[in-house]
Tab-separated table of C-alpha atoms in Angstrom:
chain	number	residue	atom	x	y	z
A	1	UNK	CA	-38.751	-6.617	-41.589
A	2	UNK	CA	-37.356	-9.458	-43.723
A	3	UNK	CA	-33.800	-9.386	-45.097
A	4	UNK	CA	-32.505	-11.652	-47.820
A	5	UNK	CA	-28.794	-12.316	-48.354
A	6	UNK	CA	-27.807	-13.731	-51.735
A	7	UNK	CA	-24.419	-15.438	-52.362
A	8	UNK	CA	-21.817	-13.535	-54.447
A	9	UNK	CA	-18.664	-14.695	-56.252
A	10	UNK	CA	-16.280	-12.304	-54.407
A	11	UNK	CA	-16.056	-9.150	-52.311
A	12	UNK	CA	-13.314	-6.631	-53.077
A	13	UNK	CA	-12.355	-3.201	-51.748
A	14	UNK	CA	-10.113	-1.359	-49.294
A	15	UNK	CA	-10.651	-1.501	-45.564
A	16	UNK	CA	-9.095	1.447	-43.715
A	17	UNK	CA	-8.877	0.947	-39.961
A	18	UNK	CA	-9.112	3.962	-37.664
A	19	UNK	CA	-5.882	5.216	-36.139
A	20	UNK	CA	-4.640	3.764	-32.857
A	21	UNK	CA	-5.229	5.978	-29.788
A	22	UNK	CA	-2.026	5.115	-27.941
A	23	UNK	CA	0.203	5.504	-31.007
A	24	UNK	CA	-1.534	8.794	-31.924
A	25	UNK	CA	-0.752	10.213	-28.471
A	26	UNK	CA	2.819	8.904	-28.401
A	27	UNK	CA	3.664	10.353	-31.828
A	28	UNK	CA	2.390	13.771	-30.705
A	29	UNK	CA	4.551	13.648	-27.562
A	30	UNK	CA	7.669	12.143	-29.201
A	31	UNK	CA	7.309	14.423	-32.239
A	32	UNK	CA	7.112	17.522	-30.022
A	33	UNK	CA	10.200	16.396	-28.063
A	34	UNK	CA	12.150	15.778	-31.300
A	35	UNK	CA	11.196	19.333	-32.347
A	36	UNK	CA	11.278	18.779	-36.135
A	37	UNK	CA	8.882	18.935	-39.078
A	38	UNK	CA	6.699	15.858	-38.935
A	39	UNK	CA	3.721	14.808	-41.062
A	40	UNK	CA	1.409	12.202	-39.586
A	41	UNK	CA	-1.527	10.634	-41.424
A	42	UNK	CA	-4.138	8.295	-40.007
A	43	UNK	CA	-4.402	10.272	-36.746
A	44	UNK	CA	-7.279	9.177	-34.484
A	45	UNK	CA	-9.724	12.037	-33.835
A	46	UNK	CA	-10.647	10.928	-30.328
A	47	UNK	CA	-10.910	12.872	-27.064
A	48	UNK	CA	-7.635	11.660	-25.508
A	49	UNK	CA	-5.327	12.385	-28.503
A	50	UNK	CA	-7.028	15.767	-29.048
A	51	UNK	CA	-6.581	16.662	-25.351
A	52	UNK	CA	-2.896	15.667	-25.599
A	53	UNK	CA	-2.521	17.895	-28.673
A	54	UNK	CA	-4.141	20.852	-26.875
A	55	UNK	CA	-1.907	20.373	-23.822
A	56	UNK	CA	1.275	20.201	-25.937
A	57	UNK	CA	0.301	23.345	-27.849
A	58	UNK	CA	-0.217	25.164	-24.539
A	59	UNK	CA	3.361	24.428	-23.467
A	60	UNK	CA	4.986	25.580	-26.696
A	61	UNK	CA	4.521	22.891	-29.365
A	62	UNK	CA	3.234	23.807	-32.848
A	63	UNK	CA	0.750	21.131	-33.917
A	64	UNK	CA	-1.939	21.628	-36.601
A	65	UNK	CA	-4.622	19.135	-37.596
A	66	UNK	CA	-6.641	18.751	-40.787
A	67	UNK	CA	-8.917	15.716	-40.655
A	68	UNK	CA	-6.692	12.712	-39.932
A	69	UNK	CA	-3.562	14.582	-41.077
A	70	UNK	CA	-1.388	16.174	-38.370
A	71	UNK	CA	1.581	18.478	-38.909
A	72	UNK	CA	4.096	19.025	-36.117
A	73	UNK	CA	6.382	22.017	-36.764
A	74	UNK	CA	9.864	22.605	-35.389
A	75	UNK	CA	9.988	25.509	-32.975
A	76	UNK	CA	13.619	26.186	-32.074
A	77	UNK	CA	16.378	23.930	-33.376
A	78	UNK	CA	17.751	23.819	-36.933
A	79	UNK	CA	17.592	20.705	-39.088
A	80	UNK	CA	14.996	18.929	-41.171
A	81	UNK	CA	13.026	15.913	-40.208
A	82	UNK	CA	10.467	14.009	-42.212
A	83	UNK	CA	8.218	11.504	-40.523
A	84	UNK	CA	5.775	9.691	-42.822
A	85	UNK	CA	3.452	7.365	-40.998
A	86	UNK	CA	0.272	5.392	-41.475
A	87	UNK	CA	-1.121	4.803	-37.998
A	88	UNK	CA	-3.122	1.736	-38.907
A	89	UNK	CA	-2.721	-1.069	-36.387
A	90	UNK	CA	1.029	-1.106	-35.589
A	91	UNK	CA	2.398	-0.905	-39.157
A	92	UNK	CA	4.211	2.373	-39.688
A	93	UNK	CA	7.590	3.451	-41.068
A	94	UNK	CA	10.198	6.019	-40.021
A	95	UNK	CA	12.479	7.782	-42.512
A	96	UNK	CA	14.873	10.305	-41.024
A	97	UNK	CA	18.453	11.260	-40.228
A	98	UNK	CA	18.463	11.769	-36.468
A	99	UNK	CA	22.110	12.201	-35.409
A	100	UNK	CA	21.745	15.924	-34.686
A	101	UNK	CA	18.386	15.404	-32.974
A	102	UNK	CA	19.741	12.622	-30.753
A	103	UNK	CA	22.702	14.755	-29.673
A	104	UNK	CA	20.404	17.666	-28.790
A	105	UNK	CA	18.023	15.423	-26.847
A	106	UNK	CA	20.856	13.715	-24.936
A	107	UNK	CA	22.271	17.128	-23.993
A	108	UNK	CA	18.869	18.437	-22.838
A	109	UNK	CA	18.130	15.255	-20.881
A	110	UNK	CA	21.496	15.321	-19.083
A	111	UNK	CA	21.141	19.038	-18.380
A	112	UNK	CA	17.681	18.586	-16.821
A	113	UNK	CA	18.922	15.561	-14.850
A	114	UNK	CA	21.827	17.582	-13.406
A	115	UNK	CA	19.511	20.449	-12.443
A	116	UNK	CA	17.046	18.038	-10.779
A	117	UNK	CA	19.859	16.207	-8.920
A	118	UNK	CA	21.364	19.484	-7.659
A	119	UNK	CA	17.954	20.669	-6.479
A	120	UNK	CA	17.232	17.336	-4.744
A	121	UNK	CA	20.653	17.248	-3.034
A	122	UNK	CA	20.171	20.839	-1.900
A	123	UNK	CA	16.727	20.019	-0.456
A	124	UNK	CA	18.200	17.009	1.354
A	125	UNK	CA	21.110	18.950	2.826
A	126	UNK	CA	19.044	21.840	4.210
A	127	UNK	CA	16.930	19.550	6.420
A	128	UNK	CA	18.500	19.606	9.857
A	129	UNK	CA	17.298	19.570	13.448
A	130	UNK	CA	16.411	23.266	13.291
A	131	UNK	CA	14.041	23.018	10.325
A	132	UNK	CA	13.118	19.326	10.551
A	133	UNK	CA	9.715	20.071	12.091
A	134	UNK	CA	9.172	22.984	9.698
A	135	UNK	CA	9.835	20.731	6.650
A	136	UNK	CA	7.166	18.245	7.760
A	137	UNK	CA	4.710	21.008	8.702
A	138	UNK	CA	5.270	22.767	5.389
A	139	UNK	CA	4.353	19.601	3.499
A	140	UNK	CA	1.055	19.222	5.371
A	141	UNK	CA	0.263	22.937	5.074
A	142	UNK	CA	1.041	23.322	1.365
A	143	UNK	CA	2.346	20.495	-0.809
A	144	UNK	CA	-0.192	17.889	0.288
A	145	UNK	CA	-2.886	19.911	-1.502
A	146	UNK	CA	-1.387	18.665	-4.793
A	147	UNK	CA	-2.610	15.179	-3.885
A	148	UNK	CA	-6.258	16.204	-4.067
A	149	UNK	CA	-6.006	17.577	-7.631
A	150	UNK	CA	-8.314	15.371	-9.664
A	151	UNK	CA	-11.023	15.662	-12.319
A	152	UNK	CA	-12.859	12.638	-10.868
A	153	UNK	CA	-14.338	11.915	-7.436
A	154	UNK	CA	-11.832	10.729	-4.851
A	155	UNK	CA	-11.850	9.314	-1.317
A	156	UNK	CA	-9.535	8.636	1.640
A	157	UNK	CA	-8.734	5.372	3.431
A	158	UNK	CA	-9.235	6.327	7.078
A	159	UNK	CA	-8.169	4.489	10.233
A	160	UNK	CA	-7.854	5.352	13.914
A	161	UNK	CA	-4.124	6.000	13.348
A	162	UNK	CA	-2.463	9.399	13.179
A	163	UNK	CA	-1.331	9.014	9.526
A	164	UNK	CA	-4.675	9.119	7.696
A	165	UNK	CA	-6.231	11.569	10.182
A	166	UNK	CA	-3.406	14.055	9.645
A	167	UNK	CA	-3.878	13.733	5.868
A	168	UNK	CA	-7.628	14.321	6.314
A	169	UNK	CA	-7.122	17.454	8.434
A	170	UNK	CA	-4.548	18.818	5.977
A	171	UNK	CA	-6.640	18.386	2.811
A	172	UNK	CA	-9.300	20.867	3.998
A	173	UNK	CA	-12.046	19.058	2.117
A	174	UNK	CA	-15.258	18.673	4.116
A	175	UNK	CA	-16.894	16.713	1.272
A	176	UNK	CA	-14.129	14.095	1.030
A	177	UNK	CA	-15.587	10.593	1.373
A	178	UNK	CA	-13.950	8.315	3.937
A	179	UNK	CA	-13.735	4.511	3.884
A	180	UNK	CA	-12.865	1.905	6.507
A	181	UNK	CA	-13.414	-1.821	7.084
A	182	UNK	CA	-15.354	-3.176	10.063
A	183	UNK	CA	-14.724	-6.732	11.289
A	184	UNK	CA	-17.014	-9.163	13.049
A	185	UNK	CA	-14.379	-9.532	15.808
A	186	UNK	CA	-14.305	-6.424	18.009
A	187	UNK	CA	-10.557	-6.532	18.679
A	188	UNK	CA	-9.865	-5.683	15.010
A	189	UNK	CA	-12.728	-3.202	14.544
A	190	UNK	CA	-11.665	0.463	14.470
A	191	UNK	CA	-14.970	2.048	13.428
A	192	UNK	CA	-15.899	3.233	16.956
A	193	UNK	CA	-12.472	4.821	17.508
A	194	UNK	CA	-12.618	6.534	14.109
A	195	UNK	CA	-16.011	8.129	14.826
A	196	UNK	CA	-14.616	9.636	18.043
A	197	UNK	CA	-11.821	11.341	16.066
A	198	UNK	CA	-14.097	12.811	13.362
A	199	UNK	CA	-16.425	15.800	13.567
A	200	UNK	CA	-20.143	15.503	12.717
A	201	UNK	CA	-19.701	16.408	9.013
A	202	UNK	CA	-16.848	13.937	8.589
A	203	UNK	CA	-18.867	11.171	10.251
A	204	UNK	CA	-21.601	11.721	7.639
A	205	UNK	CA	-18.994	11.176	4.908
A	206	UNK	CA	-17.719	7.978	6.546
A	207	UNK	CA	-18.642	4.664	4.983
A	208	UNK	CA	-17.862	1.448	6.844
A	209	UNK	CA	-17.512	-1.696	4.722
A	210	UNK	CA	-18.517	-4.765	6.727
A	211	UNK	CA	-16.180	-7.734	6.327
A	212	UNK	CA	-17.314	-11.241	7.156
A	213	UNK	CA	-14.574	-13.692	8.130
A	214	UNK	CA	-16.445	-16.535	6.431
A	215	UNK	CA	-15.031	-16.169	2.923
A	216	UNK	CA	-16.389	-17.879	-0.156
A	217	UNK	CA	-14.073	-19.784	-2.469
A	218	UNK	CA	-14.701	-17.270	-5.300
A	219	UNK	CA	-13.652	-14.330	-3.082
A	220	UNK	CA	-10.448	-16.090	-2.030
A	221	UNK	CA	-9.430	-17.000	-5.585
A	222	UNK	CA	-10.269	-13.561	-6.974
A	223	UNK	CA	-8.150	-11.863	-4.316
A	224	UNK	CA	-5.187	-14.225	-4.703
A	225	UNK	CA	-5.226	-13.929	-8.491
A	226	UNK	CA	-5.010	-10.134	-8.295
A	227	UNK	CA	-1.304	-10.513	-7.363
A	228	UNK	CA	1.523	-11.072	-9.837
A	229	UNK	CA	3.434	-12.951	-7.120
A	230	UNK	CA	1.734	-14.721	-4.195
A	231	UNK	CA	1.550	-12.985	-0.835
A	232	UNK	CA	0.816	-14.691	2.478
A	233	UNK	CA	-1.250	-12.297	4.574
A	234	UNK	CA	-4.935	-12.512	5.516
A	235	UNK	CA	-5.245	-8.686	5.394
A	236	UNK	CA	-5.449	-8.863	1.568
A	237	UNK	CA	-9.032	-10.189	1.754
A	238	UNK	CA	-10.662	-7.265	3.618
A	239	UNK	CA	-8.515	-4.871	1.570
A	240	UNK	CA	-9.776	-6.368	-1.677
A	241	UNK	CA	-13.392	-6.068	-0.551
A	242	UNK	CA	-12.748	-2.459	0.494
A	243	UNK	CA	-11.292	-1.511	-2.914
A	244	UNK	CA	-14.064	-3.427	-4.675
A	245	UNK	CA	-16.674	-1.239	-2.960
A	246	UNK	CA	-14.735	1.981	-3.444
A	247	UNK	CA	-14.268	1.377	-7.188
A	248	UNK	CA	-18.037	1.304	-7.746
A	249	UNK	CA	-18.069	5.103	-7.506
A	250	UNK	CA	-14.498	6.399	-7.155
A	251	UNK	CA	-11.371	6.247	-9.306
A	252	UNK	CA	-8.821	7.806	-6.939
A	253	UNK	CA	-8.092	7.000	-3.306
A	254	UNK	CA	-5.525	8.379	-0.849
A	255	UNK	CA	-3.658	6.137	1.593
A	256	UNK	CA	-1.403	6.731	4.609
A	257	UNK	CA	1.096	3.973	3.700
A	258	UNK	CA	4.737	4.748	4.496
A	259	UNK	CA	4.294	6.759	7.705
A	260	UNK	CA	5.132	3.819	10.002
A	261	UNK	CA	8.369	3.083	8.143
A	262	UNK	CA	9.528	6.705	7.849
A	263	UNK	CA	8.544	7.948	11.317
A	264	UNK	CA	9.006	4.777	13.397
A	265	UNK	CA	5.395	3.843	14.094
A	266	UNK	CA	5.639	0.047	14.380
A	267	UNK	CA	4.962	-1.524	17.766
A	268	UNK	CA	7.967	-3.861	17.522
A	269	UNK	CA	10.340	-0.880	17.688
A	270	UNK	CA	9.390	-0.710	21.379
A	271	UNK	CA	10.914	-4.176	21.695
A	272	UNK	CA	14.140	-2.858	20.149
A	273	UNK	CA	14.352	-0.062	22.728
A	274	UNK	CA	13.619	-2.578	25.489
A	275	UNK	CA	16.310	-4.998	24.210
A	276	UNK	CA	18.854	-2.200	23.870
A	277	UNK	CA	18.139	-1.090	27.457
A	278	UNK	CA	18.515	-4.547	29.068
A	279	UNK	CA	21.703	-5.351	27.122
A	280	UNK	CA	23.252	-1.974	27.900
A	281	UNK	CA	22.685	-2.382	31.646
A	282	UNK	CA	23.359	-6.155	31.603
A	283	UNK	CA	19.849	-7.124	32.668
A	284	UNK	CA	19.427	-10.111	30.329
A	285	UNK	CA	19.488	-12.778	33.050
A	286	UNK	CA	17.163	-10.775	35.285
A	287	UNK	CA	14.740	-10.266	32.331
A	288	UNK	CA	14.708	-14.016	31.596
A	289	UNK	CA	13.861	-14.735	35.232
A	290	UNK	CA	11.163	-12.025	35.299
A	291	UNK	CA	9.599	-13.240	32.058
A	292	UNK	CA	8.707	-16.608	33.628
A	293	UNK	CA	6.277	-14.859	36.001
A	294	UNK	CA	5.033	-12.140	33.625
A	295	UNK	CA	1.488	-12.288	32.275
A	296	UNK	CA	1.101	-12.167	28.462
A	297	UNK	CA	-1.424	-9.297	28.751
A	298	UNK	CA	1.203	-7.228	30.523
A	299	UNK	CA	3.616	-7.794	27.630
A	300	UNK	CA	0.863	-6.743	25.236
A	301	UNK	CA	0.457	-3.474	27.151
A	302	UNK	CA	4.205	-2.952	27.447
A	303	UNK	CA	4.947	-2.945	23.698
A	304	UNK	CA	1.654	-1.214	22.758
A	305	UNK	CA	0.565	-3.952	20.345
A	306	UNK	CA	-2.770	-3.353	18.543
A	307	UNK	CA	-3.716	-7.030	18.513
A	308	UNK	CA	-3.285	-9.555	21.298
A	309	UNK	CA	-0.219	-11.655	22.122
A	310	UNK	CA	-0.536	-15.306	23.033
A	311	UNK	CA	1.713	-17.763	24.884
A	312	UNK	CA	3.625	-18.386	21.668
A	313	UNK	CA	4.918	-14.800	21.798
A	314	UNK	CA	6.196	-15.340	25.328
A	315	UNK	CA	8.141	-18.460	24.308
A	316	UNK	CA	9.614	-16.605	21.310
A	317	UNK	CA	10.695	-13.758	23.570
A	318	UNK	CA	12.435	-16.146	25.958
A	319	UNK	CA	14.312	-17.650	22.964
A	320	UNK	CA	15.453	-14.154	21.983
A	321	UNK	CA	16.784	-13.479	25.461
A	322	UNK	CA	18.768	-16.722	25.325
A	323	UNK	CA	20.682	-15.721	22.178
A	324	UNK	CA	24.219	-14.449	22.613
A	325	UNK	CA	24.415	-12.707	19.209
A	326	UNK	CA	21.097	-11.291	18.073
A	327	UNK	CA	20.896	-10.399	14.343
A	328	UNK	CA	18.405	-8.705	12.023
A	329	UNK	CA	17.367	-12.174	10.830
A	330	UNK	CA	16.543	-13.211	14.417
A	331	UNK	CA	14.532	-10.027	14.883
A	332	UNK	CA	12.466	-10.557	11.697
A	333	UNK	CA	11.907	-14.167	12.712
A	334	UNK	CA	10.716	-12.988	16.121
A	335	UNK	CA	8.165	-10.428	14.846
A	336	UNK	CA	6.852	-12.509	11.898
A	337	UNK	CA	3.444	-14.176	12.094
A	338	UNK	CA	5.194	-17.495	11.409
A	339	UNK	CA	8.889	-17.991	12.075
A	340	UNK	CA	11.025	-20.300	9.925
A	341	UNK	CA	10.453	-23.384	12.088
A	342	UNK	CA	6.676	-22.928	11.976
A	343	UNK	CA	6.693	-22.379	8.194
A	344	UNK	CA	8.748	-25.539	7.748
A	345	UNK	CA	6.119	-27.522	9.664
A	346	UNK	CA	3.256	-25.963	7.672
A	347	UNK	CA	4.714	-26.462	4.199
A	348	UNK	CA	4.086	-29.685	2.310
A	349	UNK	CA	7.386	-29.425	0.441
A	350	UNK	CA	10.906	-28.612	1.603
A	351	UNK	CA	11.825	-24.946	1.532
A	352	UNK	CA	15.325	-23.518	1.358
A	353	UNK	CA	15.753	-20.963	4.148
A	354	UNK	CA	19.189	-19.961	2.919
A	355	UNK	CA	18.342	-17.452	0.183
A	356	UNK	CA	20.765	-14.584	-0.462
A	357	UNK	CA	18.606	-12.105	1.470
A	358	UNK	CA	18.292	-14.450	4.480
A	359	UNK	CA	22.045	-15.166	4.531
A	360	UNK	CA	22.652	-11.419	4.463
A	361	UNK	CA	20.162	-10.879	7.317
A	362	UNK	CA	21.933	-13.509	9.433
A	363	UNK	CA	25.140	-11.474	9.156
A	364	UNK	CA	23.485	-8.073	9.708
A	365	UNK	CA	23.788	-6.532	13.153
A	366	UNK	CA	20.660	-5.815	15.136
A	367	UNK	CA	20.604	-2.034	15.476
A	368	UNK	CA	18.193	0.794	14.682
A	369	UNK	CA	19.875	1.871	11.419
A	370	UNK	CA	19.639	-1.661	10.001
A	371	UNK	CA	16.005	-1.953	11.104
A	372	UNK	CA	15.162	1.355	9.372
A	373	UNK	CA	16.978	0.253	6.201
A	374	UNK	CA	15.125	-3.069	6.220
A	375	UNK	CA	11.756	-1.357	6.722
A	376	UNK	CA	12.251	1.285	4.023
A	377	UNK	CA	14.206	-0.707	1.419
A	378	UNK	CA	12.554	-4.095	1.815
A	379	UNK	CA	9.291	-4.067	3.775
A	380	UNK	CA	7.790	-0.831	2.401
A	381	UNK	CA	8.330	-1.395	-1.367
A	382	UNK	CA	8.139	-5.206	-1.471
A	383	UNK	CA	5.193	-5.683	0.869
A	384	UNK	CA	3.137	-2.601	1.788
A	385	UNK	CA	3.349	-0.745	-1.532
A	386	UNK	CA	3.171	-3.971	-3.525
A	387	UNK	CA	0.013	-5.024	-1.676
A	388	UNK	CA	-1.622	-1.595	-2.105
A	389	UNK	CA	-0.633	-1.329	-5.771
A	390	UNK	CA	-1.809	-4.797	-6.825
A	391	UNK	CA	-5.157	-4.664	-5.002
A	392	UNK	CA	-6.024	-1.112	-6.104
A	393	UNK	CA	-5.041	-1.627	-9.754
A	394	UNK	CA	-7.029	-4.868	-9.965
A	395	UNK	CA	-10.063	-2.736	-9.084
A	396	UNK	CA	-9.124	0.106	-11.500
A	397	UNK	CA	-8.251	2.467	-8.645
A	398	UNK	CA	-5.431	5.011	-8.537
A	399	UNK	CA	-3.865	4.952	-5.048
A	400	UNK	CA	-2.044	8.134	-3.985
A	401	UNK	CA	0.462	7.943	-1.132
A	402	UNK	CA	1.502	11.359	0.284
A	403	UNK	CA	4.039	9.818	2.694
A	404	UNK	CA	6.088	8.610	-0.293
A	405	UNK	CA	6.677	12.168	-1.502
A	406	UNK	CA	10.343	13.064	-2.210
A	407	UNK	CA	10.506	15.327	0.837
A	408	UNK	CA	10.054	12.336	3.160
A	409	UNK	CA	13.040	10.585	1.593
A	410	UNK	CA	15.097	13.629	2.603
A	411	UNK	CA	13.565	13.579	6.087
A	412	UNK	CA	14.391	9.874	6.424
A	413	UNK	CA	18.046	10.549	5.541
A	414	UNK	CA	18.112	13.215	8.237
A	415	UNK	CA	16.606	10.870	10.862
A	416	UNK	CA	19.194	8.181	10.098
A	417	UNK	CA	21.795	10.680	11.305
A	418	UNK	CA	19.618	11.823	14.233
A	419	UNK	CA	18.034	8.633	15.551
A	420	UNK	CA	16.371	10.304	18.535
A	421	UNK	CA	13.831	11.815	16.091
A	422	UNK	CA	12.774	8.322	14.916
A	423	UNK	CA	10.236	7.865	17.675
A	424	UNK	CA	6.622	6.601	17.403
A	425	UNK	CA	5.518	9.243	14.863
A	426	UNK	CA	5.860	11.899	17.577
A	427	UNK	CA	6.353	14.702	15.044
A	428	UNK	CA	3.134	13.710	13.221
A	429	UNK	CA	1.183	13.668	16.494
A	430	UNK	CA	2.413	17.152	17.384
A	431	UNK	CA	1.387	18.540	13.982
A	432	UNK	CA	-2.007	16.801	14.168
A	433	UNK	CA	-2.856	18.202	17.607
A	434	UNK	CA	-1.690	21.696	16.591
A	435	UNK	CA	-4.153	21.537	13.658
A	436	UNK	CA	-7.043	20.149	15.748
């Protein structure tokens, strides 16, 4: 077929763009909340705005549609409101007197906020040593089922730890797909341990993503660029590959992040208990003497570390035992992959180690309450959740984290007052074995 295009002097006419999806949805929601008569023209007749309209009508809104014209009717409050809008691109106008509406909305918002606060405070106060176990059990028997509500396929990040396995047992979903990363080095590979914990049906649903330590330049750059702010941890590379593979078929994944911080699952807490014991009974000098003849493998076994300590750990430990006043800063320096001195040697430029947070840490006492606060207010949101959020979102994945449910905030407040319950996720292990 041949087409011929001839030149013309001018082209004239009106071009009407379709309505914007986001603005169409927002006007439906905002208009329903304002609860006044609103006329909207240029509405986009797409699936998402129409679904939003149907949902709002089901919960009490009065919205009618005729072509691209939408009418939102007031349902309860007096007063007139006229909203004339052309939803083309972002050019639209508002004409209304909203003093009465604003007052009503402010009152309703404050009222709901007070009710929510009272309910939350009440939930927090009722958790005590008598119903502490019941509160955790109740979550895994009932509320956790909310986390599997989805209209798309979902999966679970599984490990050999108690956190993800308890979530798996509580979801009661035999078809749930499971994902884990296998490493070329056996000391980091959990796949064999995981298979021992799963039944035959669960093993069939398990998919192991093989990670090769020899990374290509493209993989490194793609992973690093997925973060808004840089993060120095090699674990981001296998995590990125894991999410990359998951996102090929799934849109929602469930993770066990938060359990270590809330229930005291980190190996280095064993060091705290050890340090508290030797200082209480004045065994510092004896411990320093004993450390000289102690094998590194024995230390590894003593603090139940998942990896493997080297001689560097032993020298760091001896430095700790030499300190007269041990602070939270010293503790974080001790457990970090690189302490400040090592970072200073590695960096090409000078780095200021006297930031506000570091100065504060140097003045903070080394005790269990301060460690818990540091883990839950600093480490969990600024590292673990940040890492999970950035890597999952870069792969268009929604990551759900049951251990960050409101109930666990209440449980954490209780444990701060009853520190003997903050002990190696013991409560989670008990619930897991009672379900098995």
